[in-house]
Amino acid sequence: MVDEDIKLIGKDGIRRDGRKFDELRPITIEAGVLKRADGSAYLEWGENKVLAAVYGPREMHPRHAQNPSRAVVQARYNMAAFSVPDRKRPGPDRRSVEISKIMSEALEEIIFVEQFPRSSVDVFVEVLEASAGTRCAALTAASVALADAGIPMSDMISSCAAGKIDGQIVLDLGKKEDNFGEADVPLGMVTSSGKITLLQMDGNLTLDEYKKVMELAMNACREIYQIQREALKKRYSTSLEGYEDIEDTEEE
Amino acid sequence: MVDEDIKLIGKDGIRRDGRKFDELRPITIEAGVLKRADGSAYLEWGENKVLAAVYGPREMHPRHAQNPSRAVVQARYNMAAFSVPDRKRPGPDRRSVEISKIMSEALEEIIFVEQFPRSSVDVFVEVLEASAGTRCAALTAASVALADAGIPMSDMISSCAAGKIDGQIVLDLGKKEDNFGEADVPLGMVTSSGKITLLQMDGNLTLDEYKKVMELAMNACREIYQIQREALKKRYSTSLEGYEDIEDTEEE
Amino acid sequence: MVDEDIKLIGKDGIRRDGRKFDELRPITIEAGVLKRADGSAYLEWGENKVLAAVYGPREMHPRHAQNPSRAVVQARYNMAAFSVPDRKRPGPDRRSVEISKIMSEALEEIIFVEQFPRSSVDVFVEVLEASAGTRCAALTAASVALADAGIPMSDMISSCAAGKIDGQIVLDLGKKEDNFGEADVPLGMVTSSGKITLLQMDGNLTLDEYKKVMELAMNACREIYQIQREALKKRYSTSLEGYEDIEDTEEE
Amino acid sequence: MKELISRITKDYLFRLIKEGKRLDGRDLLEHRKLDINTGWIGTAEGSARVHLGDTDVIVGVKMSIGEPFPDTPDKGVMITSAELIPMASPKYEAGPPREDATELARVVDRGIREGHVIDTTKLCVTKGEKVWLVFLDMHILDFDGNLFDACGIAAMAALMNSEVPAETFDLGDNYKLPIGHVVIPTTFYKIKDQIMLDARLEEEMIADARLTVGTNEKGELVSMQKGLSGVFEYEDTISCIEKSREIGDKIRALLKDKV
Amino acid sequence: MKELISRITKDYLFRLIKEGKRLDGRDLLEHRKLDINTGWIGTAEGSARVHLGDTDVIVGVKMSIGEPFPDTPDKGVMITSAELIPMASPKYEAGPPREDATELARVVDRGIREGHVIDTTKLCVTKGEKVWLVFLDMHILDFDGNLFDACGIAAMAALMNSEVPAETFDLGDNYKLPIGHVVIPTTFYKIKDQIMLDARLEEEMIADARLTVGTNEKGELVSMQKGLSGVFEYEDTISCIEKSREIGDKIRALLKDKV
Amino acid sequence: MKELISRITKDYLFRLIKEGKRLDGRDLLEHRKLDINTGWIGTAEGSARVHLGDTDVIVGVKMSIGEPFPDTPDKGVMITSAELIPMASPKYEAGPPREDATELARVVDRGIREGHVIDTTKLCVTKGEKVWLVFLDMHILDFDGNLFDACGIAAMAALMNSEVPAETFDLGDNYKLPIGHVVIPTTFYKIKDQIMLDARLEEEMIADARLTVGTNEKGELVSMQKGLSGVFEYEDTISCIEKSREIGDKIRALLKDKV
């Protein structure tokens, strides 16, 4: 991954896109953006644009895949053909199959699956524009969509990556940094408990570097959690407004 | 589609294959050509060679696709690998999926589907040689095969295209005319009522041109209906002959 | 298949790998090599390396494929990607589909399928290294694996090919001999009765040559049967040893 | 699909329609609110998101260099695909019907291709060897009926918004994708002998027949597709074409503003 | 498949067969009426439709230019495929069994390939670069048993009827596809220890074992395929080969007239 | 999968684990017996069969010449695939779960790729045109849990055993596949808050969470993958990494002897 000619961090310690080592790209989240889905969220994270929709709990099809004692969580991560510089062929590839699997597992941890035997909770994430860090963006958006759908959950999951570029530990690698950096560690965290529900790593890190990476990523997850909460609060107040409107109408 | 160098109509108003603007290519239809199928028809239309077979009404598989209140009509349009100048890969492509869909819908209109809940009526059309206008040929042959199978129907469907070449409105475009013409309008018509059950158009037509196209195509459908009826009449008399033979045998 | 420049048999009548015309390549078989499978066998035959595993009789899935009056025998012949000089794409190709089919049919003959209605007997053969004659190796190994699984059988199947190279009839063609020879006849035989359960042929043989080929192949099958029996005897005695150990333990 | 709607809703809809009324108070031949956003996706050569009421679709255009078809050696190539992703509807749970997506993609494709929306003669790099490939990918995000119009309009808008990425391929400066004509599709639904425009999902589910009409800025007819098992009278098709030209002009004006 | 035939029909067939008789009055080793029509399809380089009793198949040959295999750089390439289309039988409703089509295609393919029916050395254009590809596509239209013989004969007839389309590829004048040998397959069925030729569907459904034998005009054996779960005695195979040579000669004579 | 194990076995396993014990008497952080056989397959450029207890896998390496990726024109290309063949387990009857095989292949792939196990810069033949392709194919023969370690170790051994088949492609003498680093994966399972190494199938079936850690000969971390729906504490991951380095060194020593 190392390319000697490319400098990702300036002498002033500032990254190519102007960020400091521990700075996130701008993140905005909007909950409840789709009408048909039971819950949804739209998230922009730097140049990443991600839409998440939740259906369920609903009767699982096909029946033979039902679990008689709990709900099955099925996440589907999908990239739009136009979401990357070189057009992607539509349909699942090995990368998206893997990400769908680890997202499903991560989300299952926080959902009260025992309450919904024989059901499925389906989470669909569409990556409309991709620019490094889409699995963290997807998992973060999916958590908000699940909450928007009113799925009983023990907590939220927030997700962010940290890694190493030019020998330095930095938070939330951008596209160039991901391509030419030395290590990337996507983390998914159950925010209140600090427990790890998604963790991958590739590249090259000493144990000390790993510790620094995790510190950065875990702090960032807490920061992202606040953005998730704000999105839900805003959605909740909007819903209430809508509710009041209806009451007004009824009073007339 | 316009190519300035190619003249499709001579100065005498005669087309390359010797036809006048409102003249069909030669059409022959034979009903009852297959033994296993419940009904069948073989049709030649110019160079087009099309075979249609009908099975049903029969119990629909898979069961979950059954409709409890009526029969499902499933047409399958398929081109043989050797039916076109450049060999076609076997199996359905997007074009044949679309044609199968609109054929199914067109045929459903005339079949008394309410009489056969949970059943399917399966219509298989094989294009053995293709030379422009195969979907009209397929729909025309399928109607005869349905009648041959004794499927209760309210009417027949007859089908023919008209279009524009060299700026003139003509009936039943041939291969060259289709490739280099300016517009093509395949029409499927419930013959007695004159109602439209299949209609597509692509190319470029003014509203007036559209009206002329439709007049030509609708008249041709009535002409084709007579050929369909003749084929069934001939089949019916052959069957009767067969029936008489059996009676003779029984008398001995 | 004939290439004039390549001599497969020397003037002394000895083949390129040192064998005489009626000589088998070395064959070793070990039964009971896998833990999960109900029965298994590992076979080396010249450079061929083949592993066979048996599961069943077990309830057949999917249910609609069950036979209410007998077990269904399903053999699956598969070549590892690295088993041939030019890497093979993983997954079934037309050749392996055909071999799986004729293997299933051949094995069904000797299994008491009537004893196990609605069941399947699944035979999985993996070719780990291929060097001509893999279908005979696969069928021979599968028979041993079935016996190891304790599947009730009327007899064993032994399998071997013979053919023609340089105009002479020889037994058990090797890789070069198969590529440049004139005919190959893989045979599967129910050993005690001498009946033919698998037979294929391609190339060019007169009737007399065919008779000589069959004589060689049938004799070889009887020879291979002894190797199969030895493998099972050895396995049986090993099992008994294990059984005695258990008894010892119980006596303590 | 007709079975997925309750008998009561169905009857209510039929009653309304007989009176020439609709669920959302629209007139029979009135479109829903149309929102067009273009240039949304940075990785695409062009993009458009279209809301037609609650139907929400996004179309992205990608371009690269490839080989022309042998019979059109000097023309660019367009490849269209539609994904009815399960996000868009609870009915797509077990995967959306493949033939619906195929018909949708092909109808949008024909409107653009046969209407000469893209001037493909300006997309040749080396005759017979290298031409521009234009990939048009449609994603359905929220499905409340009438995908034909939503996708057709979004495709038109995305193409008008597209830039040929010549620089990426060392072929000089980027330039606007050459647009020949502006084609707008309009879809009509027949329910109990009434013809209505732009059906919502519930209306679409009880429709007997469907007719999509595409016209260009000259009022010429460039594409038609009849769907579903019901029938149209010849006269119906004439009035649909006339109405389509009228609506097409309005949407073309809106597009001009937006792109 | 055995389950799809009623017990009564089965018992009746068994009784007949024990007496050496058949449903349609034929002798055990008699072929059904064989009809061969060639040159039927204008878009194909060669074609043949074969009726073997009520079994009805069509084989088309298409040719184009492609790359040779690395180990045979100066030889043309043949690609065979069979489609058991659902038109042919009520049993193919849910799609015909894939392995049946595969075995059929491969057995026909081997007879032609190993019998050197096509002289592939005459199909080289530029050694190691360009050779003729011969696509052989079989369609089953009506299925009344014994597809191996119907398709094998139709394939042979279609190849003998084929013309190499050199003009289309600017490679000089068209010429007849070079035929090396004329290979005819004959398929035998064993039912209750009786061996019969050319089974109809009902017979095929109760057969214990099947043996296809392909021979050429010199009486040489070029291909064999045993199928189904029953067994043959060695002596059975000898008599089948002898009979196959006899029948093969008759059909070769018929082919010579027809093509 | 949790449902396929009986409640009694489950409870028994839980009881054992709470006491820090295991079914086969191992300590929680002890590997099963590891057997490595290399060079087994003559048709492969390199191969290894690994037994990890009763888990039995084989990995074969094949190489050929192909095109590099545009962004790494001077580097060889590795393609990894895993087949969970139905031979390996009664549970794979109806076909093994596709996503399990995909995750397995990708995790092994990443360990090798990101750990720079193959020095791909030495696998370039002609920059931008021809490089060596390295195909790594894993077959699971007998499945008793922990495929990640068995396959990861077998892949490493097979690569160390591989020879570049230059002679076959007329590119000079064969030479050993250039190895940059020796990466060993170690997989930990969390059950009821206990962390154990190298689970057998029954243990894997009741595990809450899984963590695979790959380290190289310098003790550097090169790949991690957390799996299953349970969670890890941050501190857990630290101790897993430390243990992985220790185990990795032992296995690297073993590999040096074997290859």
PDB file of C-alpha atoms in Angstrom, chain A residues 59-194:
ATOM      1  CA  GLU A  59     -42.846 -12.920   8.825  1.00  0.00           C
ATOM      2  CA  MET A  60     -39.711 -14.407   7.386  1.00  0.00           C
ATOM      3  CA  HIS A  61     -39.628 -15.819   3.861  1.00  0.00           C
ATOM      4  CA  PRO A  62     -38.676 -18.439   2.891  1.00  0.00           C
ATOM      5  CA  ARG A  63     -40.268 -20.240   5.808  1.00  0.00           C
ATOM      6  CA  HIS A  64     -37.590 -22.896   6.155  1.00  0.00           C
ATOM      7  CA  ALA A  65     -35.124 -20.154   7.048  1.00  0.00           C
ATOM      8  CA  GLN A  66     -37.252 -19.032   9.997  1.00  0.00           C
ATOM      9  CA  ASN A  67     -35.836 -19.379  13.493  1.00  0.00           C
ATOM     10  CA  PRO A  68     -38.554 -20.605  15.872  1.00  0.00           C
ATOM     11  CA  SER A  69     -37.045 -18.800  18.851  1.00  0.00           C
ATOM     12  CA  ARG A  70     -35.985 -15.423  17.500  1.00  0.00           C
ATOM     13  CA  ALA A  71     -35.925 -12.941  14.637  1.00  0.00           C
ATOM     14  CA  VAL A  72     -33.284 -13.224  11.937  1.00  0.00           C
ATOM     15  CA  VAL A  73     -31.480  -9.995  11.107  1.00  0.00           C
ATOM     16  CA  GLN A  74     -30.678  -9.704   7.426  1.00  0.00           C
ATOM     17  CA  ALA A  75     -28.625  -6.763   6.298  1.00  0.00           C
ATOM     18  CA  ARG A  76     -27.961  -6.204   2.602  1.00  0.00           C
ATOM     19  CA  TYR A  77     -25.189  -3.798   1.664  1.00  0.00           C
ATOM     20  CA  ASN A  78     -25.365  -2.762  -1.976  1.00  0.00           C
ATOM     21  CA  MET A  79     -23.359  -0.313  -4.045  1.00  0.00           C
ATOM     22  CA  ALA A  80     -25.036   1.552  -6.883  1.00  0.00           C
ATOM     23  CA  ALA A  81     -23.312   1.076 -10.223  1.00  0.00           C
ATOM     24  CA  PHE A  82     -22.555   4.804 -10.345  1.00  0.00           C
ATOM     25  CA  SER A  83     -21.263   5.108  -6.780  1.00  0.00           C
ATOM     26  CA  VAL A  84     -17.622   4.567  -7.706  1.00  0.00           C
ATOM     27  CA  PRO A  85     -15.247   6.115 -10.285  1.00  0.00           C
ATOM     28  CA  ASP A  86     -15.182   2.941 -12.439  1.00  0.00           C
ATOM     29  CA  ARG A  87     -18.734   1.710 -12.902  1.00  0.00           C
ATOM     30  CA  LYS A  88     -19.534  -1.288 -10.722  1.00  0.00           C
ATOM     31  CA  ARG A  89     -21.498  -4.164 -12.191  1.00  0.00           C
ATOM     32  CA  PRO A  90     -24.926  -4.318 -10.516  1.00  0.00           C
ATOM     33  CA  GLY A  91     -25.543  -7.144  -8.067  1.00  0.00           C
ATOM     34  CA  PRO A  92     -23.687  -8.616  -5.106  1.00  0.00           C
ATOM     35  CA  ASP A  93     -19.963  -9.280  -5.311  1.00  0.00           C
ATOM     36  CA  ARG A  94     -17.812 -11.031  -2.734  1.00  0.00           C
ATOM     37  CA  ARG A  95     -17.014  -7.802  -0.936  1.00  0.00           C
ATOM     38  CA  SER A  96     -20.652  -6.840  -0.462  1.00  0.00           C
ATOM     39  CA  VAL A  97     -21.560 -10.382   0.616  1.00  0.00           C
ATOM     40  CA  GLU A  98     -18.939 -10.171   3.372  1.00  0.00           C
ATOM     41  CA  ILE A  99     -19.963  -6.681   4.485  1.00  0.00           C
ATOM     42  CA  SER A 100     -23.629  -7.726   4.534  1.00  0.00           C
ATOM     43  CA  LYS A 101     -22.699 -10.661   6.757  1.00  0.00           C
ATOM     44  CA  ILE A 102     -20.690  -8.729   9.341  1.00  0.00           C
ATOM     45  CA  MET A 103     -23.296  -5.925   9.368  1.00  0.00           C
ATOM     46  CA  SER A 104     -26.054  -8.478  10.033  1.00  0.00           C
ATOM     47  CA  GLU A 105     -24.057  -9.948  12.896  1.00  0.00           C
ATOM     48  CA  ALA A 106     -23.191  -6.545  14.362  1.00  0.00           C
ATOM     49  CA  LEU A 107     -26.816  -5.349  14.301  1.00  0.00           C
ATOM     50  CA  GLU A 108     -28.199  -8.576  15.736  1.00  0.00           C
ATOM     51  CA  GLU A 109     -26.314  -7.820  18.959  1.00  0.00           C
ATOM     52  CA  ILE A 110     -28.435  -4.777  19.809  1.00  0.00           C
ATOM     53  CA  ILE A 111     -31.868  -5.954  18.614  1.00  0.00           C
ATOM     54  CA  PHE A 112     -34.164  -7.818  21.004  1.00  0.00           C
ATOM     55  CA  VAL A 113     -34.459 -10.701  18.561  1.00  0.00           C
ATOM     56  CA  GLU A 114     -36.040 -13.036  21.140  1.00  0.00           C
ATOM     57  CA  GLN A 115     -39.197 -10.909  21.065  1.00  0.00           C
ATOM     58  CA  PHE A 116     -39.930 -11.829  17.434  1.00  0.00           C
ATOM     59  CA  PRO A 117     -39.710 -15.554  16.739  1.00  0.00           C
ATOM     60  CA  ARG A 118     -40.082 -16.642  13.088  1.00  0.00           C
ATOM     61  CA  SER A 119     -39.592 -13.044  11.954  1.00  0.00           C
ATOM     62  CA  SER A 120     -37.018 -11.196   9.968  1.00  0.00           C
ATOM     63  CA  VAL A 121     -35.684  -7.704  10.430  1.00  0.00           C
ATOM     64  CA  ASP A 122     -34.467  -6.602   7.011  1.00  0.00           C
ATOM     65  CA  VAL A 123     -31.975  -3.783   6.679  1.00  0.00           C
ATOM     66  CA  PHE A 124     -31.214  -2.511   3.191  1.00  0.00           C
ATOM     67  CA  VAL A 125     -28.335  -0.129   2.646  1.00  0.00           C
ATOM     68  CA  GLU A 126     -27.679   1.499  -0.684  1.00  0.00           C
ATOM     69  CA  VAL A 127     -24.367   3.232  -1.197  1.00  0.00           C
ATOM     70  CA  LEU A 128     -25.136   5.974  -3.700  1.00  0.00           C
ATOM     71  CA  GLU A 129     -21.682   7.556  -3.617  1.00  0.00           C
ATOM     72  CA  ALA A 130     -18.624   5.921  -2.120  1.00  0.00           C
ATOM     73  CA  SER A 131     -15.476   7.592  -0.859  1.00  0.00           C
ATOM     74  CA  ALA A 132     -13.760   5.329   1.738  1.00  0.00           C
ATOM     75  CA  GLY A 133     -15.438   4.206   4.928  1.00  0.00           C
ATOM     76  CA  THR A 134     -18.752   3.081   3.418  1.00  0.00           C
ATOM     77  CA  ARG A 135     -19.170   0.095   5.757  1.00  0.00           C
ATOM     78  CA  CYS A 136     -18.906   2.398   8.811  1.00  0.00           C
ATOM     79  CA  ALA A 137     -21.296   4.826   7.151  1.00  0.00           C
ATOM     80  CA  ALA A 138     -23.669   1.967   6.331  1.00  0.00           C
ATOM     81  CA  LEU A 139     -23.650   0.578   9.863  1.00  0.00           C
ATOM     82  CA  THR A 140     -24.164   4.019  11.385  1.00  0.00           C
ATOM     83  CA  ALA A 141     -27.071   4.780   9.051  1.00  0.00           C
ATOM     84  CA  ALA A 142     -28.596   1.330   9.596  1.00  0.00           C
ATOM     85  CA  SER A 143     -28.679   1.909  13.364  1.00  0.00           C
ATOM     86  CA  VAL A 144     -30.613   5.138  12.901  1.00  0.00           C
ATOM     87  CA  ALA A 145     -33.024   3.477  10.459  1.00  0.00           C
ATOM     88  CA  LEU A 146     -33.655   0.662  12.956  1.00  0.00           C
ATOM     89  CA  ALA A 147     -34.450   3.205  15.665  1.00  0.00           C
ATOM     90  CA  ASP A 148     -36.673   5.107  13.226  1.00  0.00           C
ATOM     91  CA  ALA A 149     -38.541   1.854  12.545  1.00  0.00           C
ATOM     92  CA  GLY A 150     -39.191   1.477  16.249  1.00  0.00           C
ATOM     93  CA  ILE A 151     -37.405  -1.869  16.433  1.00  0.00           C
ATOM     94  CA  PRO A 152     -36.820  -2.688  20.139  1.00  0.00           C
ATOM     95  CA  MET A 153     -33.085  -2.276  20.710  1.00  0.00           C
ATOM     96  CA  SER A 154     -30.812  -2.330  23.739  1.00  0.00           C
ATOM     97  CA  ASP A 155     -28.573   0.414  22.389  1.00  0.00           C
ATOM     98  CA  MET A 156     -27.229   2.121  19.264  1.00  0.00           C
ATOM     99  CA  ILE A 157     -24.240   1.136  17.186  1.00  0.00           C
ATOM    100  CA  SER A 158     -21.879   3.841  16.033  1.00  0.00           C
ATOM    101  CA  SER A 159     -19.109   3.095  13.649  1.00  0.00           C
ATOM    102  CA  CYS A 160     -15.915   4.724  12.471  1.00  0.00           C
ATOM    103  CA  ALA A 161     -12.495   3.698  11.172  1.00  0.00           C
ATOM    104  CA  ALA A 162      -9.010   4.830  12.098  1.00  0.00           C
ATOM    105  CA  GLY A 163      -5.707   3.801  10.614  1.00  0.00           C
ATOM    106  CA  LYS A 164      -2.158   4.677   9.682  1.00  0.00           C
ATOM    107  CA  ILE A 165      -0.937   6.928   6.872  1.00  0.00           C
ATOM    108  CA  ASP A 166       2.600   8.165   6.348  1.00  0.00           C
ATOM    109  CA  GLY A 167       3.485   6.288   9.533  1.00  0.00           C
ATOM    110  CA  GLN A 168       1.046   8.327  11.627  1.00  0.00           C
ATOM    111  CA  ILE A 169      -2.176   7.248  13.294  1.00  0.00           C
ATOM    112  CA  VAL A 170      -5.194   9.153  11.983  1.00  0.00           C
ATOM    113  CA  LEU A 171      -8.964   9.024  12.265  1.00  0.00           C
ATOM    114  CA  ASP A 172     -11.461   8.346   9.472  1.00  0.00           C
ATOM    115  CA  LEU A 173      -9.313   7.746   6.379  1.00  0.00           C
ATOM    116  CA  GLY A 174     -10.401   9.499   3.191  1.00  0.00           C
ATOM    117  CA  LYS A 175     -10.239   7.951  -0.268  1.00  0.00           C
ATOM    118  CA  LYS A 176      -6.593   8.775  -1.075  1.00  0.00           C
ATOM    119  CA  GLU A 177      -5.557   7.948   2.474  1.00  0.00           C
ATOM    120  CA  ASP A 178      -7.258   4.579   2.241  1.00  0.00           C
ATOM    121  CA  ASN A 179      -5.649   3.808  -1.124  1.00  0.00           C
ATOM    122  CA  PHE A 180      -2.127   4.805  -0.166  1.00  0.00           C
ATOM    123  CA  GLY A 181      -2.169   4.397   3.606  1.00  0.00           C
ATOM    124  CA  GLU A 182      -0.593   1.601   5.649  1.00  0.00           C
ATOM    125  CA  ALA A 183      -3.472   0.322   7.734  1.00  0.00           C
ATOM    126  CA  ASP A 184      -7.228   0.694   8.157  1.00  0.00           C
ATOM    127  CA  VAL A 185      -9.318  -0.467  11.123  1.00  0.00           C
ATOM    128  CA  PRO A 186     -13.115  -0.153  10.783  1.00  0.00           C
ATOM    129  CA  LEU A 187     -14.765  -0.313  14.190  1.00  0.00           C
ATOM    130  CA  GLY A 188     -18.397  -0.747  15.212  1.00  0.00           C
ATOM    131  CA  MET A 189     -19.144  -0.012  18.848  1.00  0.00           C
ATOM    132  CA  VAL A 190     -22.152  -0.412  21.105  1.00  0.00           C
ATOM    133  CA  THR A 191     -21.919   3.126  22.284  1.00  0.00           C
ATOM    134  CA  SER A 192     -22.968   3.130  25.921  1.00  0.00           C
ATOM    135  CA  SER A 193     -21.047  -0.001  26.890  1.00  0.00           C
ATOM    136  CA  GLY A 194     -18.058   0.603  24.646  1.00  0.00           C
TER     137      GLY A 194
END
